[in-house]
Coordinates of N, CA and C and ligand atoms in Angstrom, one line a residue:
M1 N -13.4 -11.4 -24.0 CA -13.1 -10.5 -22.9 C -11.9 -11.1 -22.0
S2 N -10.9 -10.3 -21.7 CA -9.8 -10.8 -21.0 C -10.2 -11.0 -19.5
K3 N -9.4 -11.9 -18.8 CA -9.7 -12.2 -17.4 C -9.3 -11.0 -16.5
L4 N -10.1 -10.9 -15.5 CA -9.7 -9.8 -14.5 C -8.5 -10.3 -13.7
F5 N -7.7 -9.4 -13.1 CA -6.5 -9.8 -12.4 C -6.6 -9.0 -11.1
R6 N -6.3 -9.8 -10.0 CA -6.4 -9.2 -8.6 C -5.1 -9.5 -7.9
A7 N -4.4 -8.5 -7.5 CA -3.1 -8.7 -6.8 C -3.1 -7.9 -5.5
V8 N -2.4 -8.4 -4.5 CA -2.2 -7.8 -3.2 C -0.7 -7.5 -3.0
I9 N -0.4 -6.3 -2.5 CA 1.0 -6.0 -2.2 C 1.1 -5.9 -0.7
M10 N 2.0 -6.7 -0.1 CA 2.3 -6.7 1.3 C 3.7 -6.1 1.6
G11 N 3.9 -5.6 2.7 CA 5.3 -5.1 3.1 C 5.2 -4.2 4.2
P12 N 6.3 -4.1 5.0 CA 6.3 -3.2 6.1 C 6.1 -1.7 5.7
P13 N 5.9 -0.8 6.7 CA 5.8 0.6 6.3 C 7.1 1.1 5.6
G14 N 6.9 1.8 4.5 CA 8.0 2.3 3.8 C 8.7 1.3 2.9
S15 N 8.1 0.1 2.7 CA 8.8 -0.9 1.8 C 8.6 -0.6 0.4
G16 N 7.7 0.4 0.0 CA 7.5 0.7 -1.4 C 6.2 0.2 -2.0
K17 N 5.3 -0.3 -1.1 CA 4.0 -0.8 -1.6 C 3.3 0.2 -2.5
G18 N 3.2 1.5 -2.0 CA 2.5 2.5 -2.7 C 3.2 2.8 -4.0
T19 N 4.5 2.9 -4.0 CA 5.3 3.3 -5.2 C 5.2 2.2 -6.2
I20 N 5.3 0.9 -5.8 CA 5.2 -0.2 -6.7 C 3.8 -0.4 -7.2
S21 N 2.8 -0.2 -6.4 CA 1.4 -0.3 -6.8 C 1.1 0.7 -7.9
E22 N 1.6 1.9 -7.7 CA 1.4 3.0 -8.7 C 2.0 2.6 -10.0
R23 N 3.2 2.0 -10.0 CA 3.9 1.6 -11.2 C 3.1 0.5 -11.9
I24 N 2.6 -0.5 -11.1 CA 1.7 -1.6 -11.7 C 0.5 -1.0 -12.3
A25 N -0.2 -0.1 -11.6 CA -1.4 0.5 -12.1 C -1.1 1.2 -13.5
Q26 N 0.0 2.0 -13.5 CA 0.3 2.7 -14.7 C 0.7 1.8 -15.9
S27 N 1.5 0.8 -15.6 CA 2.1 -0.1 -16.6 C 1.0 -1.1 -17.1
F28 N 0.1 -1.5 -16.3 CA -0.8 -2.6 -16.7 C -2.2 -2.2 -16.7
G29 N -2.5 -0.9 -16.4 CA -3.9 -0.5 -16.5 C -4.8 -1.0 -15.4
L30 N -4.2 -1.4 -14.2 CA -5.0 -1.8 -13.1 C -5.4 -0.6 -12.2
T31 N -6.4 -0.8 -11.4 CA -6.8 0.3 -10.5 C -6.0 0.0 -9.2
H32 N -5.4 1.1 -8.7 CA -4.6 1.0 -7.4 C -5.5 1.4 -6.2
L33 N -5.7 0.4 -5.4 CA -6.6 0.6 -4.2 C -5.6 0.5 -3.0
S34 N -5.8 1.5 -2.1 CA -4.9 1.6 -0.9 C -5.7 1.7 0.4
S35 N -5.4 0.8 1.3 CA -6.2 0.9 2.6 C -5.8 2.1 3.3
G36 N -4.5 2.5 3.2 CA -4.1 3.8 3.9 C -4.8 5.0 3.3
D37 N -5.0 5.0 2.0 CA -5.8 6.1 1.3 C -7.2 6.1 1.8
F38 N -7.8 4.9 1.9 CA -9.2 4.8 2.3 C -9.3 5.4 3.7
L39 N -8.3 5.1 4.6 CA -8.4 5.6 5.9 C -8.2 7.1 5.9
R40 N -7.2 7.6 5.1 CA -7.0 9.1 5.1 C -8.2 9.8 4.6
E41 N -8.9 9.2 3.6 CA -10.1 9.9 3.1 C -11.2 10.0 4.2
N42 N -11.3 8.9 5.0 CA -12.3 8.9 6.1 C -11.9 9.8 7.2
I43 N -10.6 10.0 7.5 CA -10.1 10.9 8.5 C -10.4 12.3 8.0
A44 N -10.1 12.6 6.8 CA -10.3 14.0 6.2 C -11.8 14.3 6.3
A45 N -12.7 13.3 6.0 CA -14.1 13.5 6.0 C -14.8 13.4 7.4
N46 N -13.9 13.2 8.4 CA -14.4 13.1 9.7 C -15.5 12.1 9.9
T47 N -15.5 10.9 9.2 CA -16.5 9.9 9.4 C -16.2 9.2 10.7
E48 N -17.2 8.4 11.2 CA -17.0 7.7 12.5 C -15.8 6.8 12.4
A49 N -15.7 6.1 11.3 CA -14.5 5.2 11.1 C -13.2 6.0 11.1
G50 N -13.2 7.1 10.5 CA -12.0 8.0 10.4 C -11.6 8.5 11.7
V51 N -12.6 8.9 12.5 CA -12.2 9.5 13.8 C -11.6 8.4 14.7
L52 N -12.2 7.2 14.6 CA -11.7 6.1 15.4 C -10.3 5.7 14.9
A53 N -10.1 5.6 13.6 CA -8.9 5.1 13.0 C -7.7 6.1 13.3
K54 N -8.0 7.3 13.4 CA -7.0 8.4 13.6 C -6.3 8.1 15.0
T55 N -7.0 7.6 16.0 CA -6.5 7.4 17.3 C -5.4 6.3 17.2
Y56 N -5.7 5.3 16.4 CA -4.7 4.2 16.3 C -3.5 4.6 15.4
I57 N -3.8 5.2 14.3 CA -2.7 5.6 13.3 C -1.7 6.5 14.0
E58 N -2.2 7.5 14.8 CA -1.3 8.4 15.5 C -0.3 7.7 16.4
K59 N -0.8 6.6 17.0 CA 0.1 5.8 17.9 C 0.9 4.8 17.1
G60 N 0.8 4.7 15.8 CA 1.5 3.7 15.1 C 1.0 2.3 15.2
L61 N -0.3 2.2 15.6 CA -1.0 0.9 15.7 C -1.8 0.6 14.5
L62 N -2.1 -0.7 14.4 CA -3.0 -1.1 13.3 C -4.5 -0.7 13.7
V63 N -5.2 -0.3 12.8 CA -6.7 -0.1 13.0 C -7.4 -1.4 13.2
P64 N -8.3 -1.5 14.1 CA -9.0 -2.9 14.4 C -9.5 -3.5 13.1
D65 N -9.5 -4.8 13.1 CA -9.9 -5.6 11.9 C -11.3 -5.3 11.5
H66 N -12.3 -5.2 12.5 CA -13.7 -5.0 12.1 C -13.8 -3.6 11.4
V67 N -13.0 -2.6 11.7 CA -13.1 -1.3 11.1 C -12.6 -1.5 9.7
M68 N -11.4 -2.1 9.5 CA -10.8 -2.3 8.2 C -11.6 -3.1 7.2
T69 N -12.2 -4.2 7.7 CA -13.0 -5.0 6.8 C -14.2 -4.3 6.3
R70 N -14.8 -3.5 7.2 CA -16.0 -2.8 6.9 C -15.7 -1.6 5.9
L71 N -14.5 -1.2 6.0 CA -14.1 -0.1 5.1 C -13.6 -0.6 3.7
V72 N -12.9 -1.7 3.7 CA -12.2 -2.1 2.5 C -13.1 -3.0 1.6
L73 N -13.8 -4.0 2.2 CA -14.5 -5.0 1.4 C -15.6 -4.4 0.6
P74 N -16.4 -3.4 1.1 CA -17.4 -2.8 0.2 C -16.8 -2.1 -1.0
R75 N -15.6 -1.5 -0.8 CA -14.9 -0.9 -1.9 C -14.6 -1.9 -3.0
L76 N -14.1 -3.1 -2.5 CA -13.8 -4.1 -3.5 C -15.1 -4.6 -4.2
G77 N -16.2 -4.6 -3.4 CA -17.4 -5.0 -4.0 C -17.9 -4.2 -5.2
E78 N -17.4 -2.9 -5.1 CA -17.8 -2.0 -6.2 C -16.9 -2.2 -7.5
M79 N -15.9 -3.0 -7.3 CA -14.9 -3.2 -8.4 C -15.0 -4.5 -9.1
T80 N -16.1 -5.1 -9.1 CA -16.3 -6.5 -9.7 C -15.9 -6.5 -11.2
R81 N -15.9 -5.4 -11.9 CA -15.6 -5.4 -13.3 C -14.2 -5.0 -13.6
Y82 N -13.4 -4.7 -12.6 CA -12.1 -4.1 -12.8 C -11.0 -5.0 -12.2
S83 N -9.9 -4.9 -12.9 CA -8.6 -5.5 -12.3 C -8.0 -4.5 -11.3
W84 N -7.5 -5.0 -10.2 CA -6.9 -4.1 -9.3 C -5.7 -4.6 -8.6
V85 N -5.0 -3.7 -8.0 CA -3.8 -4.0 -7.1 C -4.2 -3.4 -5.8
L86 N -4.2 -4.2 -4.7 CA -4.6 -3.7 -3.4 C -3.4 -3.6 -2.5
D87 N -3.2 -2.4 -2.0 CA -1.9 -2.1 -1.2 C -2.3 -1.8 0.2
G88 N -1.7 -2.6 1.1 CA -1.9 -2.4 2.6 C -3.0 -3.2 3.2
F89 N -3.7 -4.0 2.5 CA -4.8 -4.8 3.0 C -4.7 -6.2 2.3
P90 N -4.6 -7.3 3.0 CA -4.8 -7.5 4.4 C -3.5 -7.3 5.2
R91 N -3.6 -7.0 6.5 CA -2.4 -6.8 7.3 C -2.4 -8.0 8.4
T92 N -3.6 -8.6 8.6 CA -3.7 -9.6 9.7 C -4.4 -10.8 9.1
L93 N -4.3 -11.9 9.8 CA -4.9 -13.2 9.4 C -6.4 -13.0 9.2
I94 N -7.0 -12.3 10.2 CA -8.4 -12.1 10.1 C -8.8 -11.4 8.8
Q95 N -8.1 -10.4 8.5 CA -8.3 -9.6 7.3 C -8.1 -10.5 6.1
A96 N -7.1 -11.3 6.1 CA -6.8 -12.2 4.9 C -7.9 -13.2 4.7
K97 N -8.4 -13.7 5.8 CA -9.5 -14.7 5.6 C -10.8 -14.0 5.1
A98 N -11.0 -12.8 5.6 CA -12.2 -12.0 5.1 C -12.0 -11.7 3.7
L99 N -10.8 -11.4 3.2 CA -10.6 -11.1 1.8 C -10.8 -12.4 1.0
N100 N -10.2 -13.5 1.5 CA -10.4 -14.8 0.7 C -11.8 -15.1 0.5
S101 N -12.7 -14.8 1.5 CA -14.1 -15.2 1.3 C -14.8 -14.3 0.5
S102 N -14.2 -13.1 0.1 CA -15.0 -12.2 -0.7 C -14.4 -12.2 -2.2
C103 N -13.2 -12.6 -2.4 CA -12.7 -12.6 -3.8 C -11.5 -13.5 -4.0
D104 N -11.2 -13.9 -5.2 CA -10.1 -14.8 -5.5 C -8.9 -13.9 -5.9
L105 N -7.8 -14.1 -5.3 CA -6.6 -13.4 -5.6 C -5.8 -14.2 -6.6
D106 N -5.1 -13.5 -7.6 CA -4.2 -14.1 -8.5 C -2.8 -14.1 -8.0
M107 N -2.4 -13.1 -7.3 CA -1.0 -13.0 -6.9 C -0.9 -12.1 -5.6
V108 N 0.1 -12.5 -4.8 CA 0.4 -11.7 -3.6 C 1.9 -11.4 -3.7
I109 N 2.3 -10.1 -3.7 CA 3.7 -9.7 -3.7 C 4.0 -9.2 -2.3
S110 N 5.1 -9.8 -1.8 CA 5.6 -9.4 -0.5 C 6.9 -8.8 -0.6
L111 N 7.1 -7.6 -0.1 CA 8.3 -6.8 -0.2 C 9.1 -7.0 1.1
N112 N 10.3 -7.5 1.0 CA 11.1 -7.8 2.1 C 12.3 -6.9 2.1
I113 N 12.2 -5.8 2.9 CA 13.2 -4.7 2.8 C 13.9 -4.5 4.1
P114 N 15.2 -4.4 4.1 CA 15.9 -4.3 5.4 C 15.4 -3.1 6.3
L115 N 15.4 -3.4 7.6 CA 14.9 -2.4 8.6 C 15.6 -1.0 8.5
E116 N 16.9 -1.0 8.4 CA 17.6 0.3 8.3 C 17.2 1.1 7.1
T117 N 16.9 0.4 6.0 CA 16.5 1.1 4.8 C 15.1 1.7 5.0
L118 N 14.2 1.0 5.7 CA 12.9 1.5 6.0 C 12.9 2.7 6.8
K119 N 13.7 2.7 7.9 CA 13.8 3.9 8.8 C 14.3 5.1 8.0
E120 N 15.3 4.9 7.2 CA 15.9 6.0 6.5 C 14.9 6.6 5.5
R121 N 14.2 5.7 4.8 CA 13.2 6.2 3.8 C 12.1 7.0 4.4
L122 N 11.5 6.5 5.5 CA 10.3 7.1 6.1 C 10.7 8.5 6.7
S123 N 11.9 8.6 7.2 CA 12.3 9.9 7.8 C 12.3 11.0 6.8
H124 N 12.4 10.6 5.5 CA 12.5 11.6 4.4 C 11.2 11.7 3.6
R125 N 10.1 11.1 4.1 CA 8.9 11.1 3.4 C 8.0 12.3 3.8
W126 N 7.5 13.0 2.8 CA 6.6 14.1 3.0 C 5.4 13.9 2.0
I127 N 4.2 14.3 2.4 CA 3.1 14.1 1.5 C 2.3 15.4 1.3
H128 N 1.5 15.4 0.2 CA 0.6 16.5 0.0 C -0.8 16.0 0.5
P129 N -1.3 16.5 1.7 CA -2.5 15.8 2.3 C -3.7 15.8 1.4
A130 N -4.0 16.8 0.7 CA -5.2 16.9 -0.1 C -5.3 15.8 -1.2
S131 N -4.2 15.5 -1.8 CA -4.2 14.5 -2.9 C -3.6 13.2 -2.5
G132 N -2.8 13.1 -1.4 CA -2.2 11.9 -1.1 C -0.8 11.7 -1.8
R133 N -0.4 12.7 -2.6 CA 0.9 12.5 -3.4 C 2.0 12.4 -2.4
V134 N 2.9 11.4 -2.7 CA 4.0 11.1 -1.7 C 5.3 11.5 -2.3
Y135 N 6.1 12.2 -1.6 CA 7.5 12.6 -2.0 C 8.5 12.0 -1.0
N136 N 9.7 11.8 -1.6 CA 10.8 11.4 -0.7 C 11.9 12.4 -1.0
M137 N 12.4 13.1 0.0 CA 13.3 14.2 -0.2 C 14.6 13.8 -0.9
V138 N 14.9 12.5 -0.9 CA 16.1 12.0 -1.6 C 15.7 11.3 -2.9
F139 N 14.8 10.3 -2.8 CA 14.5 9.4 -3.9 C 13.6 10.0 -4.9
N140 N 12.6 10.9 -4.4 CA 11.6 11.4 -5.3 C 11.2 12.8 -4.8
P141 N 12.2 13.8 -4.9 CA 11.9 15.1 -4.3 C 10.9 15.9 -5.1
P142 N 10.2 16.8 -4.5 CA 9.4 17.8 -5.2 C 10.3 18.7 -6.0
R143 N 9.8 19.4 -7.0 CA 10.6 20.3 -7.8 C 11.1 21.5 -6.9
I144 N 10.2 22.0 -6.1 CA 10.6 23.0 -5.1 C 10.5 22.5 -3.7
Q145 N 11.5 22.6 -3.0 CA 11.6 22.1 -1.6 C 10.3 22.4 -0.8
G146 N 9.7 21.4 -0.2 CA 8.6 21.6 0.7 C 7.2 21.9 0.1
V147 N 7.2 21.8 -1.3 CA 6.0 22.3 -1.9 C 5.5 21.3 -3.0
D148 N 4.1 21.0 -3.0 CA 3.6 20.0 -3.9 C 3.8 20.5 -5.4
D149 N 4.2 19.6 -6.3 CA 4.5 20.0 -7.7 C 3.3 20.5 -8.4
V150 N 2.1 19.9 -8.1 CA 0.9 20.2 -8.9 C 0.2 21.4 -8.4
T151 N 0.0 21.5 -7.1 CA -0.8 22.6 -6.5 C 0.0 23.8 -6.0
G152 N 1.3 23.5 -5.7 CA 2.1 24.5 -5.0 C 1.8 24.6 -3.5
E153 N 0.9 23.7 -3.0 CA 0.6 23.8 -1.6 C 1.7 23.2 -0.7
P154 N 1.8 23.5 0.6 CA 2.8 22.9 1.4 C 2.7 21.4 1.6
L155 N 3.9 20.8 1.8 CA 3.9 19.3 2.1 C 4.0 19.2 3.6
V156 N 3.5 18.0 4.1 CA 3.6 17.8 5.6 C 4.2 16.4 5.8
Q157 N 4.7 16.2 7.0 CA 5.1 14.8 7.4 C 4.0 14.2 8.2
Q158 N 3.6 13.0 7.8 CA 2.5 12.3 8.4 C 2.8 12.0 9.9
D159 N 1.8 12.0 10.7 CA 2.0 11.7 12.1 C 2.7 10.3 12.3
D160 N 2.3 9.3 11.5 CA 2.8 8.0 11.7 C 4.2 7.8 11.1
D161 N 4.7 8.8 10.5 CA 6.1 8.7 10.0 C 7.1 9.4 11.0
R162 N 6.6 9.9 12.1 CA 7.4 10.5 13.1 C 8.1 9.3 13.8
P163 N 9.4 9.6 14.3 CA 10.2 8.5 14.8 C 9.5 7.6 15.9
E164 N 8.7 8.2 16.8 CA 8.1 7.4 17.9 C 7.1 6.4 17.3
A165 N 6.3 6.8 16.4 CA 5.2 6.0 15.8 C 5.9 4.9 14.9
L166 N 7.0 5.3 14.3 CA 7.6 4.5 13.3 C 8.2 3.1 13.8
V167 N 8.9 3.2 14.9 CA 9.5 2.0 15.5 C 8.4 1.0 15.9
T168 N 7.3 1.5 16.5 CA 6.1 0.7 16.8 C 5.6 0.0 15.6
R169 N 5.4 0.8 14.5 CA 4.8 0.2 13.3 C 5.7 -0.9 12.8
L170 N 7.0 -0.7 12.7 CA 7.9 -1.7 12.2 C 7.9 -3.0 13.0
R171 N 7.8 -2.8 14.3 CA 7.9 -4.0 15.2 C 6.6 -4.8 15.0
H172 N 5.4 -4.1 15.0 CA 4.1 -4.8 14.8 C 4.1 -5.6 13.5
Y173 N 4.6 -5.0 12.5 CA 4.4 -5.6 11.2 C 4.9 -7.0 11.1
K174 N 6.1 -7.3 11.6 CA 6.7 -8.6 11.5 C 5.7 -9.7 12.2
D175 N 5.3 -9.3 13.4 CA 4.4 -10.3 14.1 C 3.2 -10.6 13.4
V176 N 2.5 -9.6 12.9 CA 1.1 -9.9 12.4 C 1.2 -10.4 10.9
A177 N 2.3 -10.1 10.2 CA 2.4 -10.4 8.8 C 2.7 -11.9 8.6
K178 N 3.4 -12.5 9.6 CA 3.9 -13.9 9.4 C 2.8 -14.9 9.0
P179 N 1.7 -14.9 9.8 CA 0.6 -15.9 9.5 C 0.0 -15.6 8.1
V180 N -0.1 -14.3 7.8 CA -0.7 -13.9 6.5 C 0.2 -14.4 5.3
I181 N 1.5 -14.2 5.5 CA 2.5 -14.7 4.5 C 2.4 -16.2 4.4
D182 N 2.3 -16.9 5.5 CA 2.3 -18.4 5.5 C 1.0 -18.8 4.8
L183 N -0.1 -18.1 5.0 CA -1.4 -18.5 4.3 C -1.2 -18.4 2.8
Y184 N -0.7 -17.3 2.3 CA -0.5 -17.1 0.9 C 0.5 -18.0 0.3
K185 N 1.5 -18.4 1.1 CA 2.5 -19.4 0.6 C 1.8 -20.7 0.4
S186 N 1.0 -21.1 1.4 CA 0.3 -22.4 1.3 C -0.7 -22.4 0.1
M187 N -1.2 -21.2 -0.3 CA -2.1 -21.1 -1.5 C -1.4 -21.1 -2.8
G188 N 0.0 -21.0 -2.7 CA 0.8 -21.0 -3.9 C 0.8 -19.7 -4.7
I189 N 0.4 -18.6 -4.1 CA 0.3 -17.3 -4.9 C 1.3 -16.3 -4.4
L190 N 2.1 -16.6 -3.4 CA 3.1 -15.7 -2.8 C 4.3 -15.5 -3.7
H191 N 4.8 -14.3 -3.9 CA 6.1 -14.0 -4.5 C 6.8 -12.9 -3.7
T192 N 8.0 -13.3 -3.2 CA 8.7 -12.4 -2.3 C 9.9 -11.7 -3.0
F193 N 10.0 -10.4 -2.8 CA 11.1 -9.7 -3.4 C 12.0 -9.0 -2.3
S194 N 13.3 -9.2 -2.4 CA 14.1 -8.5 -1.4 C 15.2 -7.7 -2.1
D195 N 15.3 -6.4 -1.6 CA 16.4 -5.5 -2.1 C 16.2 -4.2 -1.3
T196 N 17.2 -3.4 -1.4 CA 17.1 -2.1 -0.7 C 16.5 -1.0 -1.6
E197 N 16.4 -1.3 -2.9 CA 15.9 -0.3 -3.9 C 14.7 -0.7 -4.7
T198 N 13.7 0.1 -4.7 CA 12.5 -0.2 -5.5 C 12.9 -0.4 -7.0
D199 N 13.8 0.4 -7.5 CA 14.2 0.4 -8.9 C 14.8 -1.0 -9.3
Q200 N 15.4 -1.6 -8.3 CA 16.0 -2.9 -8.5 C 15.0 -4.0 -8.6
I201 N 14.0 -3.9 -7.7 CA 12.9 -4.9 -7.6 C 11.9 -4.8 -8.8
W202 N 11.7 -3.6 -9.2 CA 10.6 -3.3 -10.2 C 10.7 -4.2 -11.4
P203 N 11.8 -4.3 -12.1 CA 11.9 -5.1 -13.3 C 11.4 -6.6 -13.1
Y204 N 11.7 -7.1 -12.0 CA 11.3 -8.5 -11.7 C 9.8 -8.6 -11.5
I205 N 9.2 -7.6 -10.8 CA 7.8 -7.6 -10.6 C 7.1 -7.4 -11.9
S206 N 7.6 -6.5 -12.7 CA 7.0 -6.1 -14.0 C 7.0 -7.4 -14.9
S207 N 8.1 -8.1 -14.9 CA 8.1 -9.3 -15.8 C 7.2 -10.4 -15.3
L208 N 7.2 -10.6 -14.0 CA 6.2 -11.6 -13.4 C 4.8 -11.3 -13.8
I209 N 4.4 -10.0 -13.6 CA 3.0 -9.7 -14.0 C 2.8 -9.8 -15.5
S210 N 3.7 -9.4 -16.3 CA 3.6 -9.5 -17.8 C 3.3 -10.9 -18.2
N211 N 4.0 -11.9 -17.5 CA 3.8 -13.3 -17.8 C 2.5 -13.8 -17.4
K212 N 2.0 -13.2 -16.3 CA 0.7 -13.7 -15.8 C -0.5 -13.1 -16.6
I213 N -0.3 -11.8 -16.9 CA -1.5 -11.1 -17.5 C -1.0 -10.4 -18.8
P214 N -0.8 -11.1 -19.9 CA -0.4 -10.4 -21.1 C -1.5 -9.5 -21.6
T215 N -2.8 -9.7 -21.3 CA -3.8 -8.9 -21.9 C -4.8 -8.4 -20.8
V216 N -4.3 -7.7 -19.8 CA -5.3 -7.1 -18.9 C -6.1 -6.0 -19.5
R217 N -7.4 -6.0 -19.2 CA -8.2 -5.0 -19.8 C -7.9 -3.6 -19.1
P218 N -7.6 -2.5 -19.9 CA -7.3 -1.3 -19.2 C -8.5 -0.8 -18.4
D219 N -8.3 -0.2 -17.3 CA -9.3 0.3 -16.4 C -9.6 1.8 -16.8
P220 N -10.8 2.1 -17.3 CA -11.0 3.5 -17.8 C -11.0 4.5 -16.7
R221 N -11.1 4.0 -15.4 CA -11.1 5.0 -14.3 C -9.7 5.3 -13.8
C222 N -8.7 4.5 -14.4 CA -7.3 4.8 -14.0 C -6.7 5.8 -14.9
T223 N -6.7 7.1 -14.5 CA -6.4 8.1 -15.4 C -4.9 8.5 -15.5
S224 N -4.1 8.1 -14.4 CA -2.7 8.5 -14.4 C -1.9 7.6 -15.3
Ligands
LIG1 P1 -0.4 2.9 4.9 O1 -0.7 4.2 4.3 O2 -0.7 1.6 4.2 P2 2.2 1.9 5.5 O3 2.7 2.3 6.8 O4 1.9 0.5 5.4 O5 1.1 3.0 5.3 P3 3.6 3.3 3.8 O6 4.3 4.0 5.0 O7 2.7 4.1 3.0 O8 3.1 2.0 4.3 P4 4.7 2.0 1.5 O9 3.4 2.3 0.8 O10 5.1 0.6 1.7 O11 4.8 2.8 2.9 O12 5.9 2.7 0.8 P5 5.9 4.0 -0.2 O13 5.0 5.0 0.3 O14 5.8 3.5 -1.6 O15 7.4 4.4 0.0 C1 7.8 4.9 1.3 C2 8.8 6.1 1.0 O16 10.0 5.6 0.4 C3 8.2 7.1 0.0 O17 8.7 8.4 0.3 C4 8.9 6.7 -1.4 O18 9.0 7.8 -2.3 C5 10.3 6.2 -0.9 N1 10.8 5.1 -1.7 C6 10.2 4.1 -2.3 N2 11.1 3.3 -2.9 C7 12.4 3.8 -2.6 C8 13.7 3.5 -2.9 O19 14.0 2.5 -3.6 N3 14.7 4.2 -2.4 C9 14.4 5.3 -1.6 N4 15.5 6.0 -1.1 N5 13.2 5.7 -1.3 C10 12.2 5.0 -1.8 O20 -1.1 2.8 6.4 C11 -1.0 3.8 7.3 C12 -1.6 3.4 8.6 O21 -2.9 3.0 8.4 C13 -3.3 1.9 9.2 C14 -2.1 1.6 10.0 O22 -2.2 2.2 11.2 C15 -0.9 2.1 9.2 O23 0.2 2.4 9.9 N6 -3.7 0.8 8.3 C16 -4.2 -0.4 8.7 N7 -4.5 -0.9 9.9 C17 -5.0 -2.1 10.0 N8 -5.2 -2.9 8.9 C18 -4.9 -2.4 7.7 N9 -5.1 -3.2 6.6 C19 -4.4 -1.1 7.5 N10 -4.0 -0.4 6.4 C20 -3.6 0.8 6.9

């Protein structure tokens, strides 16, 4: 039986965490887990955590650590037999320590993307709320303007991609990410990638993962 593989992707809003995680999931058969998706599921289902989280997300703020750890760690606990790539968690040192005490990570990928690039990207991002499918009107546009490719339903811009929430999110990221990055550096599992384009970064990430996990077991639940 091949060894399981666990990776975390860190990066500021719009850095391409979701896009790269999806490519990793498809190329290597890992399950893509996203803290943002967990939150959006809870918001859509009107759970207690979702109602609370919405008030923070709308303001461009991080959701409190105790809410996030209670939301994410049990989901990881259900994945003990699967390899995964976790996108968006941990964001803070408290979350990173909680994650360390619940599982062993093989790799942390940190995306270091210039601020102007991030602003430009997020102002063009639209999503299909029901599925979480993400489009970028320049990089990855839908076939028909403003409409989801699969369902034909309208696309919307998320509240936290609006300019006022965006600037706050970008500013917060730097402050809280630094101790997390330092921790993973000290553990010897941090790999940082810098560029303005996901397509430029992707071949390096792909070859790094190929070298670490030549034989990851495909995840039968990963259908895409
Ligand atoms: P999320 O959902 O984790 P963010 O804000 O961290 O959201 P986001 O915005 O989803 O991250 P991303 O995943 O890093 O960005 O990037 P992406 O979605 O792949 O790409 C962004 C856009 O750029 C897309 O439209 C994509 O098509 C395009 N793109 C990608 N690559 C390129 C390229 O090379 N060129 C171009 N032109 N475009 C490209 O979290 C949402 C909120 O939930 C809370 C926070 O409030 C957060 O703000 N939250 C947490 N709070 C506390 N702790 C946690 N652990 C939390 N996790 C989530």
